[in-house]
PDB file of C-alpha atoms in Angstrom:
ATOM      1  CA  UNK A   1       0.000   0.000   0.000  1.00 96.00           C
ATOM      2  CA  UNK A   2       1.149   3.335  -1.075  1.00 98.00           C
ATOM      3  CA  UNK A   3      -0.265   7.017  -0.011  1.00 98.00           C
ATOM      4  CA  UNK A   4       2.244   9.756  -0.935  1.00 98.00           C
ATOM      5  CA  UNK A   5       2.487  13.334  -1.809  1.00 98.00           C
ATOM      6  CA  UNK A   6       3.718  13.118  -5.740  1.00 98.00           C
ATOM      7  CA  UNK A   7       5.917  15.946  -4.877  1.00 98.00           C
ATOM      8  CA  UNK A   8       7.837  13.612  -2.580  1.00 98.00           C
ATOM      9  CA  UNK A   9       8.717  11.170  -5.111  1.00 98.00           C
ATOM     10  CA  UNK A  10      11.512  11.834  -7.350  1.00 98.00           C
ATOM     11  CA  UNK A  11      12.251  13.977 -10.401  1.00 98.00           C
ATOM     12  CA  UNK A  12      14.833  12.947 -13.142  1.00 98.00           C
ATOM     13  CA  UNK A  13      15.416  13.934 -16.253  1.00 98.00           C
ATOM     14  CA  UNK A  14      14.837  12.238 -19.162  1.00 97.00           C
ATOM     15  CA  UNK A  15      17.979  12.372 -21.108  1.00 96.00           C
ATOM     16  CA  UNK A  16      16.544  10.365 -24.109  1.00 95.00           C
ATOM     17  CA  UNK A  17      17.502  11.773 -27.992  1.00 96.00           C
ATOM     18  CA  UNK A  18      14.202  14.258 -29.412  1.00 97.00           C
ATOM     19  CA  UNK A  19      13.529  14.733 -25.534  1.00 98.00           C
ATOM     20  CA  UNK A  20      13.880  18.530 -24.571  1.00 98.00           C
ATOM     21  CA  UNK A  21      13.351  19.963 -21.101  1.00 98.00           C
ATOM     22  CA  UNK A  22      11.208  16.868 -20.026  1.00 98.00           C
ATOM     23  CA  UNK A  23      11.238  14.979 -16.083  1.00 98.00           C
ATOM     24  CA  UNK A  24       9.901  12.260 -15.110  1.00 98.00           C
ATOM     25  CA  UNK A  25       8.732  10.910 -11.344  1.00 98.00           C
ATOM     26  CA  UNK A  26       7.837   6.988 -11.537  1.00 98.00           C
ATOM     27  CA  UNK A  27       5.002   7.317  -9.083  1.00 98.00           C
ATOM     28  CA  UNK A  28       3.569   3.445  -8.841  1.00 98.00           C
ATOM     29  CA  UNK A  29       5.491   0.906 -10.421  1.00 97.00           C
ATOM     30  CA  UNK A  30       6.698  -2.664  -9.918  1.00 96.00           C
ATOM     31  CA  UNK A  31       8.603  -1.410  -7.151  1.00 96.00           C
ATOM     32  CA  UNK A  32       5.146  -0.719  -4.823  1.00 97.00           C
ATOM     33  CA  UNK A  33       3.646  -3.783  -6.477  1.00 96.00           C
ATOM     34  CA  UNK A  34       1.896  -2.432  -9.476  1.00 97.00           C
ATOM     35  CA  UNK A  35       2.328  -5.640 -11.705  1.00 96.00           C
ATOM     36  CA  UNK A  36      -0.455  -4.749 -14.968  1.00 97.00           C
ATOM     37  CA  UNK A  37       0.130  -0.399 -15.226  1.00 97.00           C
ATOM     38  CA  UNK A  38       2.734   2.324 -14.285  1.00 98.00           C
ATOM     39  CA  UNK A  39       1.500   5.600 -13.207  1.00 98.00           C
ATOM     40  CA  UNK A  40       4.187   8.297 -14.368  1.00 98.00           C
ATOM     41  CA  UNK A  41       4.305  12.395 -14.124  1.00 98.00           C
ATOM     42  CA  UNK A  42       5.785  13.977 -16.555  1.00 98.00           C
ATOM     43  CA  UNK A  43       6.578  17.508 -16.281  1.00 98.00           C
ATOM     44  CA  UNK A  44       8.077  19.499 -19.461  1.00 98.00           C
ATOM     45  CA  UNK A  45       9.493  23.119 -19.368  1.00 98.00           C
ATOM     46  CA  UNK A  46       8.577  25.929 -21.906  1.00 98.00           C
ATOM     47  CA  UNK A  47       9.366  24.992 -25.441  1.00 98.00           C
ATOM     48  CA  UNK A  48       9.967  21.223 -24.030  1.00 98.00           C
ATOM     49  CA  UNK A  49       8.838  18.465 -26.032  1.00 98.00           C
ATOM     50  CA  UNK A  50       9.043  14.069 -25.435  1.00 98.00           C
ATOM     51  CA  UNK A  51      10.515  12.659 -28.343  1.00 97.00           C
ATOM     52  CA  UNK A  52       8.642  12.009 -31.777  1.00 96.00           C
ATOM     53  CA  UNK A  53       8.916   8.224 -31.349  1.00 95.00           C
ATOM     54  CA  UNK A  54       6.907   5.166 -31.819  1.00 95.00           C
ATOM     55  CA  UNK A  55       6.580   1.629 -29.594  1.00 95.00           C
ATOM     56  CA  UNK A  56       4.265  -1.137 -29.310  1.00 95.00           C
ATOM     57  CA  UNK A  57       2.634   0.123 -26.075  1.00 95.00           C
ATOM     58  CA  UNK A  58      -0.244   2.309 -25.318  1.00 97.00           C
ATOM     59  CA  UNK A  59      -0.434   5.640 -23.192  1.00 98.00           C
ATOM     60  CA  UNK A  60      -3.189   6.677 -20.853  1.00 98.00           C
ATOM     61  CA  UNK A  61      -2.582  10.620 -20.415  1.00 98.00           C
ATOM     62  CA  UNK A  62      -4.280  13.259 -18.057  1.00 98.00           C
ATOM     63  CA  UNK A  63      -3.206  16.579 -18.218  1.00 98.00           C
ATOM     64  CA  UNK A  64      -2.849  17.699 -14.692  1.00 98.00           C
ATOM     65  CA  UNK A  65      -1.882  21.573 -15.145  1.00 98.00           C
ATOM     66  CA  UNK A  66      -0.643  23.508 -18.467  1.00 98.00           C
ATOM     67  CA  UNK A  67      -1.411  23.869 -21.941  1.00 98.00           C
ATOM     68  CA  UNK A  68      -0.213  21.974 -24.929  1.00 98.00           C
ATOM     69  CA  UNK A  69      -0.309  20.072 -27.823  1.00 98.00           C
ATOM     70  CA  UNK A  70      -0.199  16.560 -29.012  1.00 98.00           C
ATOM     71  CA  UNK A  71       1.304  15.492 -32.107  1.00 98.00           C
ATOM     72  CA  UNK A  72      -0.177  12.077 -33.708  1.00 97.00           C
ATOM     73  CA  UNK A  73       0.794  11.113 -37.075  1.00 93.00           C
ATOM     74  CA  UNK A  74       1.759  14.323 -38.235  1.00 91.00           C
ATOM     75  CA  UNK A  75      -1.289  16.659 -37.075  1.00 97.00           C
ATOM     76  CA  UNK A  76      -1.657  18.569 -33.973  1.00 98.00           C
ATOM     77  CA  UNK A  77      -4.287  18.277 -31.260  1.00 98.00           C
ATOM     78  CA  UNK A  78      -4.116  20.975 -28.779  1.00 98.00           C
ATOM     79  CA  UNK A  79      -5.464  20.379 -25.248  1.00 98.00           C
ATOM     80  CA  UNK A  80      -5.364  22.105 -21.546  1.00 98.00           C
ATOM     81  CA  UNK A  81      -5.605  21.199 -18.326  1.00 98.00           C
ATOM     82  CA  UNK A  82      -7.964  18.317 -17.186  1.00 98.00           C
ATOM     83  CA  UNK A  83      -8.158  16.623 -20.749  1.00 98.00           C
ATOM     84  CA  UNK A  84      -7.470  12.973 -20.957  1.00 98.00           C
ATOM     85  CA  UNK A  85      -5.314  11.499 -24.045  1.00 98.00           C
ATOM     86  CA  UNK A  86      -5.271   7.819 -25.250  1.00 98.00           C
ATOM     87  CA  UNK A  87      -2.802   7.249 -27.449  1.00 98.00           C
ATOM     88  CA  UNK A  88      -2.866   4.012 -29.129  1.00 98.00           C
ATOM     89  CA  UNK A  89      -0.082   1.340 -29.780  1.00 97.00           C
ATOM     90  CA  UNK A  90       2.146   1.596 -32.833  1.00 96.00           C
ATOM     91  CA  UNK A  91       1.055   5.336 -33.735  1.00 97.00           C
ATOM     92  CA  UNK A  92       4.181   8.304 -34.000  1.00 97.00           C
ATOM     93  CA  UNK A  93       3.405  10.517 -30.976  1.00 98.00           C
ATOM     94  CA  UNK A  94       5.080  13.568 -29.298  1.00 98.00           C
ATOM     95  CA  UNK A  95       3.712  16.320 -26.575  1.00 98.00           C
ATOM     96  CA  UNK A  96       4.858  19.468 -26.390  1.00 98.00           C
ATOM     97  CA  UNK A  97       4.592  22.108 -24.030  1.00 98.00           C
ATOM     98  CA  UNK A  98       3.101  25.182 -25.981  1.00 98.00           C
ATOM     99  CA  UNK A  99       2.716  27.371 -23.150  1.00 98.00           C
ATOM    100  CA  UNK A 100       4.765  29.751 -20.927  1.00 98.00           C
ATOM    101  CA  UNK A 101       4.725  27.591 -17.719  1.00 98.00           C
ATOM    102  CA  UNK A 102       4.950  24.295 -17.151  1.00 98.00           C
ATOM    103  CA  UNK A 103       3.095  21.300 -18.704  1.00 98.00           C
ATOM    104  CA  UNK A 104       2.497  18.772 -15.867  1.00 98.00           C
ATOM    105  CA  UNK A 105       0.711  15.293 -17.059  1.00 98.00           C
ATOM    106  CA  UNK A 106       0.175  11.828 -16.132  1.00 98.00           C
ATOM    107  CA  UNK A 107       1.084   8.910 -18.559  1.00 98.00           C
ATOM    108  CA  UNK A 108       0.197   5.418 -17.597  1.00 98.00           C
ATOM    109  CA  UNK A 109       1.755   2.258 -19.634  1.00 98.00           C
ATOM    110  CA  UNK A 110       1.689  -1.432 -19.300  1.00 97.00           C
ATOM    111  CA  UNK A 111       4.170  -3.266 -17.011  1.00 95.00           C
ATOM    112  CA  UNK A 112       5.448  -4.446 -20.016  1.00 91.00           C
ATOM    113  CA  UNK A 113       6.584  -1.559 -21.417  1.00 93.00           C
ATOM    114  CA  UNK A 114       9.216  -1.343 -18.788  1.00 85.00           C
TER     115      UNK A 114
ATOM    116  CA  UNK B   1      -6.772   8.411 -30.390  1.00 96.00           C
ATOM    117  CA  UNK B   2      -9.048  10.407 -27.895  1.00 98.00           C
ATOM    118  CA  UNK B   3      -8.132  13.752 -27.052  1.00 98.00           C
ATOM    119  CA  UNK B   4     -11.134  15.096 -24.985  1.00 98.00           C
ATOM    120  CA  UNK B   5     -11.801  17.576 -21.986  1.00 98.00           C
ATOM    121  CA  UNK B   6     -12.964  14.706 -19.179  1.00 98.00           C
ATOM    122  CA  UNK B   7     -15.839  16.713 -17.832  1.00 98.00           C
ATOM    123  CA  UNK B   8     -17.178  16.176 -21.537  1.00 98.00           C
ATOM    124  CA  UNK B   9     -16.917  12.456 -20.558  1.00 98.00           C
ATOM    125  CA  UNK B  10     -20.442  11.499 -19.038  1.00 98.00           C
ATOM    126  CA  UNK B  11     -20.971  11.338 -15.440  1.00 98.00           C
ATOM    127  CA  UNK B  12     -22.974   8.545 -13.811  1.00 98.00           C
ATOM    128  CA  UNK B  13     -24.375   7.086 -10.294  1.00 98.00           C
ATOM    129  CA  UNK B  14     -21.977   4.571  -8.780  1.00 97.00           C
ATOM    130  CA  UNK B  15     -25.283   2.164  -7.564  1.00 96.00           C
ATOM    131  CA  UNK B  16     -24.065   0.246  -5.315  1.00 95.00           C
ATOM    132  CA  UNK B  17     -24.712  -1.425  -1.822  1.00 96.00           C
ATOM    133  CA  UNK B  18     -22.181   0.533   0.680  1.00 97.00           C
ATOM    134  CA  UNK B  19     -21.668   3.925  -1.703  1.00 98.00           C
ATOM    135  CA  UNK B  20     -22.789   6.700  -0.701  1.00 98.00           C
ATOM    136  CA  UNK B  21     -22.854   9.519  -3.403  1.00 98.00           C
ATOM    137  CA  UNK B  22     -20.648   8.627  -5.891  1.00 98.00           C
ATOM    138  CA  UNK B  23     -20.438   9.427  -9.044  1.00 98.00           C
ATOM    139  CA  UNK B  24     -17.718   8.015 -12.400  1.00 98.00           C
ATOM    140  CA  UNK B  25     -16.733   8.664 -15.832  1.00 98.00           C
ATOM    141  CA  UNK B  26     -15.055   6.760 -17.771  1.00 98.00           C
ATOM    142  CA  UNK B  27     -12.497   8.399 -18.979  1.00 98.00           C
ATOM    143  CA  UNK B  28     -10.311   5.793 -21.101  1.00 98.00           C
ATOM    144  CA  UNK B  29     -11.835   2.050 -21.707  1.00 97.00           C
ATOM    145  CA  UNK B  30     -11.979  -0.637 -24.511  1.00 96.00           C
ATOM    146  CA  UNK B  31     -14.291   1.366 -25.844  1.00 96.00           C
ATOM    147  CA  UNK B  32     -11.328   3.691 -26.831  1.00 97.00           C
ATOM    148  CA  UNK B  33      -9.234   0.814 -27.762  1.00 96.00           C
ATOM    149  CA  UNK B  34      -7.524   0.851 -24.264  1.00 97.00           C
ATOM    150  CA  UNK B  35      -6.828  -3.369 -23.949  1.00 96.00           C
ATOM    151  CA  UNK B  36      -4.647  -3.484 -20.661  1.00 97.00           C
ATOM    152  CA  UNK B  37      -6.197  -1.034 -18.136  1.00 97.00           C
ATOM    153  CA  UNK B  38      -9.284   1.769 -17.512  1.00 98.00           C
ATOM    154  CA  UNK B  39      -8.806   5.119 -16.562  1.00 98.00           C
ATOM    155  CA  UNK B  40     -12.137   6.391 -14.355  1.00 98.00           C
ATOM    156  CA  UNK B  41     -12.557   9.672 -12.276  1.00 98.00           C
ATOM    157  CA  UNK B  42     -14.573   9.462  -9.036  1.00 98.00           C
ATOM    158  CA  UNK B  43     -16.373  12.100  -7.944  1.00 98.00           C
ATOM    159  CA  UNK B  44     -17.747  12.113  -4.115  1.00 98.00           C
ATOM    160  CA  UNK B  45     -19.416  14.902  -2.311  1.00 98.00           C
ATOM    161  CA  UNK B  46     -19.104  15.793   0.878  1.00 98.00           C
ATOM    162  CA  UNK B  47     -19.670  12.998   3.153  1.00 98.00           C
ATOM    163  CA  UNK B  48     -19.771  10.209   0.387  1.00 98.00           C
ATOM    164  CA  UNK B  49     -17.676   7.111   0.185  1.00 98.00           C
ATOM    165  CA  UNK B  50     -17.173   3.922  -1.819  1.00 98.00           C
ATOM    166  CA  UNK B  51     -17.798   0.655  -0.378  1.00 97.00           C
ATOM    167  CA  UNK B  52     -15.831  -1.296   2.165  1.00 96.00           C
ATOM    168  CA  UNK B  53     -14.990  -4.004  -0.123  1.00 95.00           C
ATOM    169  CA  UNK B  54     -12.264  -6.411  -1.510  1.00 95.00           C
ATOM    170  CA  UNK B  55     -11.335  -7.478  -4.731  1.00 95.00           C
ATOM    171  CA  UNK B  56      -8.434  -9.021  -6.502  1.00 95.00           C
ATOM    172  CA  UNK B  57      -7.647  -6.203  -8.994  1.00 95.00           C
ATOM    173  CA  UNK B  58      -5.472  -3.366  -7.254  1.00 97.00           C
ATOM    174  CA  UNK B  59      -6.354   0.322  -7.854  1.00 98.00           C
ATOM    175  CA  UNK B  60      -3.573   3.669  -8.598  1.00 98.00           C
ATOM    176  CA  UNK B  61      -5.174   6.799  -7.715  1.00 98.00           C
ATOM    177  CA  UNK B  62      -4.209  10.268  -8.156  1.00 98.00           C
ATOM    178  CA  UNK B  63      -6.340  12.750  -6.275  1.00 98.00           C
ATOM    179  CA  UNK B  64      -7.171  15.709  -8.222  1.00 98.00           C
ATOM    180  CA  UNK B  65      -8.948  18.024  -5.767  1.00 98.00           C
ATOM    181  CA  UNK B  66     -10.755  17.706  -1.990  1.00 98.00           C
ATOM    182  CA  UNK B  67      -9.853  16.222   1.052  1.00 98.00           C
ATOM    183  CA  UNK B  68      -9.910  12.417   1.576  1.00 98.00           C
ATOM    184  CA  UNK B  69      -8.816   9.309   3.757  1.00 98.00           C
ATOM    185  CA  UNK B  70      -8.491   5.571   2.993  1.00 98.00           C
ATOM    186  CA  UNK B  71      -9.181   3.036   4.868  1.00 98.00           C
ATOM    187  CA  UNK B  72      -6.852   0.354   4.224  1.00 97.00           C
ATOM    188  CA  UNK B  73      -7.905  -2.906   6.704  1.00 93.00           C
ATOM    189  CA  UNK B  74      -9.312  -0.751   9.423  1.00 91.00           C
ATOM    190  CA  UNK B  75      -6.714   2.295   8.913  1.00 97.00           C
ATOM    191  CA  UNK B  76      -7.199   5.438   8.101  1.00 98.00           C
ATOM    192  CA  UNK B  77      -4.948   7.049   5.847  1.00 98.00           C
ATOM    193  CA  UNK B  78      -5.392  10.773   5.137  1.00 98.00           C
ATOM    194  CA  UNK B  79      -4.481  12.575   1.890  1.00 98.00           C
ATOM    195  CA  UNK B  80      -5.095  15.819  -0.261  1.00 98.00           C
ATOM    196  CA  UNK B  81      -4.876  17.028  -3.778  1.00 98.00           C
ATOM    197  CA  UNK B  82      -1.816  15.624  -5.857  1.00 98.00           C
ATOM    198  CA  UNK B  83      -1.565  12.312  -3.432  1.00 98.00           C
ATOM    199  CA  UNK B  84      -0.939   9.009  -5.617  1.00 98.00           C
ATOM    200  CA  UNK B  85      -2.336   5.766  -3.814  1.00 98.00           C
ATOM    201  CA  UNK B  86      -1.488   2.411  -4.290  1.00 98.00           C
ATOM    202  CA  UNK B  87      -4.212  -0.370  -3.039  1.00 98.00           C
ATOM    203  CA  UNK B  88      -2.992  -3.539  -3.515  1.00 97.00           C
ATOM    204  CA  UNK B  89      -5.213  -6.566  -4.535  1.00 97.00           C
ATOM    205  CA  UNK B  90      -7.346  -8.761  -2.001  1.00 96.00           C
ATOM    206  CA  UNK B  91      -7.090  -6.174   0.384  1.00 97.00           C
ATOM    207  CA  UNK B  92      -9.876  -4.226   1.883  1.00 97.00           C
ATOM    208  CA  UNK B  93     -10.354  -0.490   1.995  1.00 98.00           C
ATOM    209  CA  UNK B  94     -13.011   2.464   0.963  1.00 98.00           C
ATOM    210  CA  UNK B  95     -11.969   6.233   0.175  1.00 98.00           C
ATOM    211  CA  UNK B  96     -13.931   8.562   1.866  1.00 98.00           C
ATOM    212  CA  UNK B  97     -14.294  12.671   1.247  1.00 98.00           C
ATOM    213  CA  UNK B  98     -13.307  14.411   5.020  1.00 98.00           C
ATOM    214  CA  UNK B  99     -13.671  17.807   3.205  1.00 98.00           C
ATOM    215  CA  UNK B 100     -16.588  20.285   2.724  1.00 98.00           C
ATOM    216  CA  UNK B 101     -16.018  20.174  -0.973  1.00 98.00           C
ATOM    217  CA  UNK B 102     -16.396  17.660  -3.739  1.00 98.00           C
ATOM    218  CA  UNK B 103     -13.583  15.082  -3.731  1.00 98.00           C
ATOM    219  CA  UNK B 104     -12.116  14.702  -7.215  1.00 98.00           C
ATOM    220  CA  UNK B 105      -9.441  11.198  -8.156  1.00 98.00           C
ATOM    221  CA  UNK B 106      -8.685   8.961 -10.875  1.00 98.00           C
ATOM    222  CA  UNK B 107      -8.622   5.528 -10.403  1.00 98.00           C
ATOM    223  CA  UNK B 108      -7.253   2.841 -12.872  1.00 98.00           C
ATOM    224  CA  UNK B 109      -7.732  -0.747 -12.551  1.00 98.00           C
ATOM    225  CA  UNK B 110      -6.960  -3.267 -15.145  1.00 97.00           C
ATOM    226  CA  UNK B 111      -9.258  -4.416 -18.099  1.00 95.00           C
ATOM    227  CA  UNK B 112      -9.683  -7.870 -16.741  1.00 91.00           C
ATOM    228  CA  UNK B 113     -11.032  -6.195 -13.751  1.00 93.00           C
ATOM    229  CA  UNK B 114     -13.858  -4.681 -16.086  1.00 85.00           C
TER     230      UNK B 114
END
């Protein structure tokens, strides 16, 4: 059993090629248990971006505070705070952070993703 | 894909023995293509809770707004907004709003659990 303050858990960066200004916090994983899912916050910086990538796994997304934009196959779907995002397997992604403060999300995988 | 604001996701009655106003959407399903796990936000007004009850899916939570406590086999366990929680399968526990305002979380369980 797990009941933390996210802000406790913590932040590295993800140093990743096409990854710009972008942290991550692992907040459940198979560490606390969590054998199917892993809950992870992302938080990306001004002009920060993930990487323009593809994988066989899917992405459950909430967008906790921020404004930005999510690429998928080549067009651009904007979205703010409290949106949710699926993002299917085997489809080019990237989000980006087109505000001026941060861009704070969740993104949940499958355990075997990791 | 789904990009969508979630309180554009329909809200219904959790009707069930031991809730006490409750109310989910359904944020991200198999209806969106999601095949490993569901993404649902709980909403429970003042003085609701969710059943005391066991089950052998676990459950990651992040709280979004309110005031809450768990009760994880008889404890209580107190959190606030930005709190991830971790309830492990087969174990028993209800979340329960201790504020004066509406207590806002997402909770993801797996699709088998569905």
């Amino acid at each position: 059993m797990k009941v933390e303050k996210s802000s406790n858990i913590s932040k590295c960066l993800v140093d990743v090629e096409g990854a710009k200004d972008v942290e991550i916090r692992w907040l459940i994983s198979k560490e606390d248990g969590a054998e199917n899912f892993a809950m992870r916050m992302f938080e990306l910086q001004p002009g920060g971006h993930t990487p323009l990538h593809t994988h066989p796994h899917e992405h459950e997304v909430f967008i906790i505070e921020g404004r930005g934009a999510l690429i998928f196959e080549g067009r651009e779907h904007e979205f703010g705070p409290e949106y949710v995002i699926f993002v299917p397997p085997n489809k080019q992604h990237r989000f980006k952070n087109l505000g001026d403060s941060v861009l704070r999300f969740l993104c949940l995988i499958p355990a075997s993703a990791v």
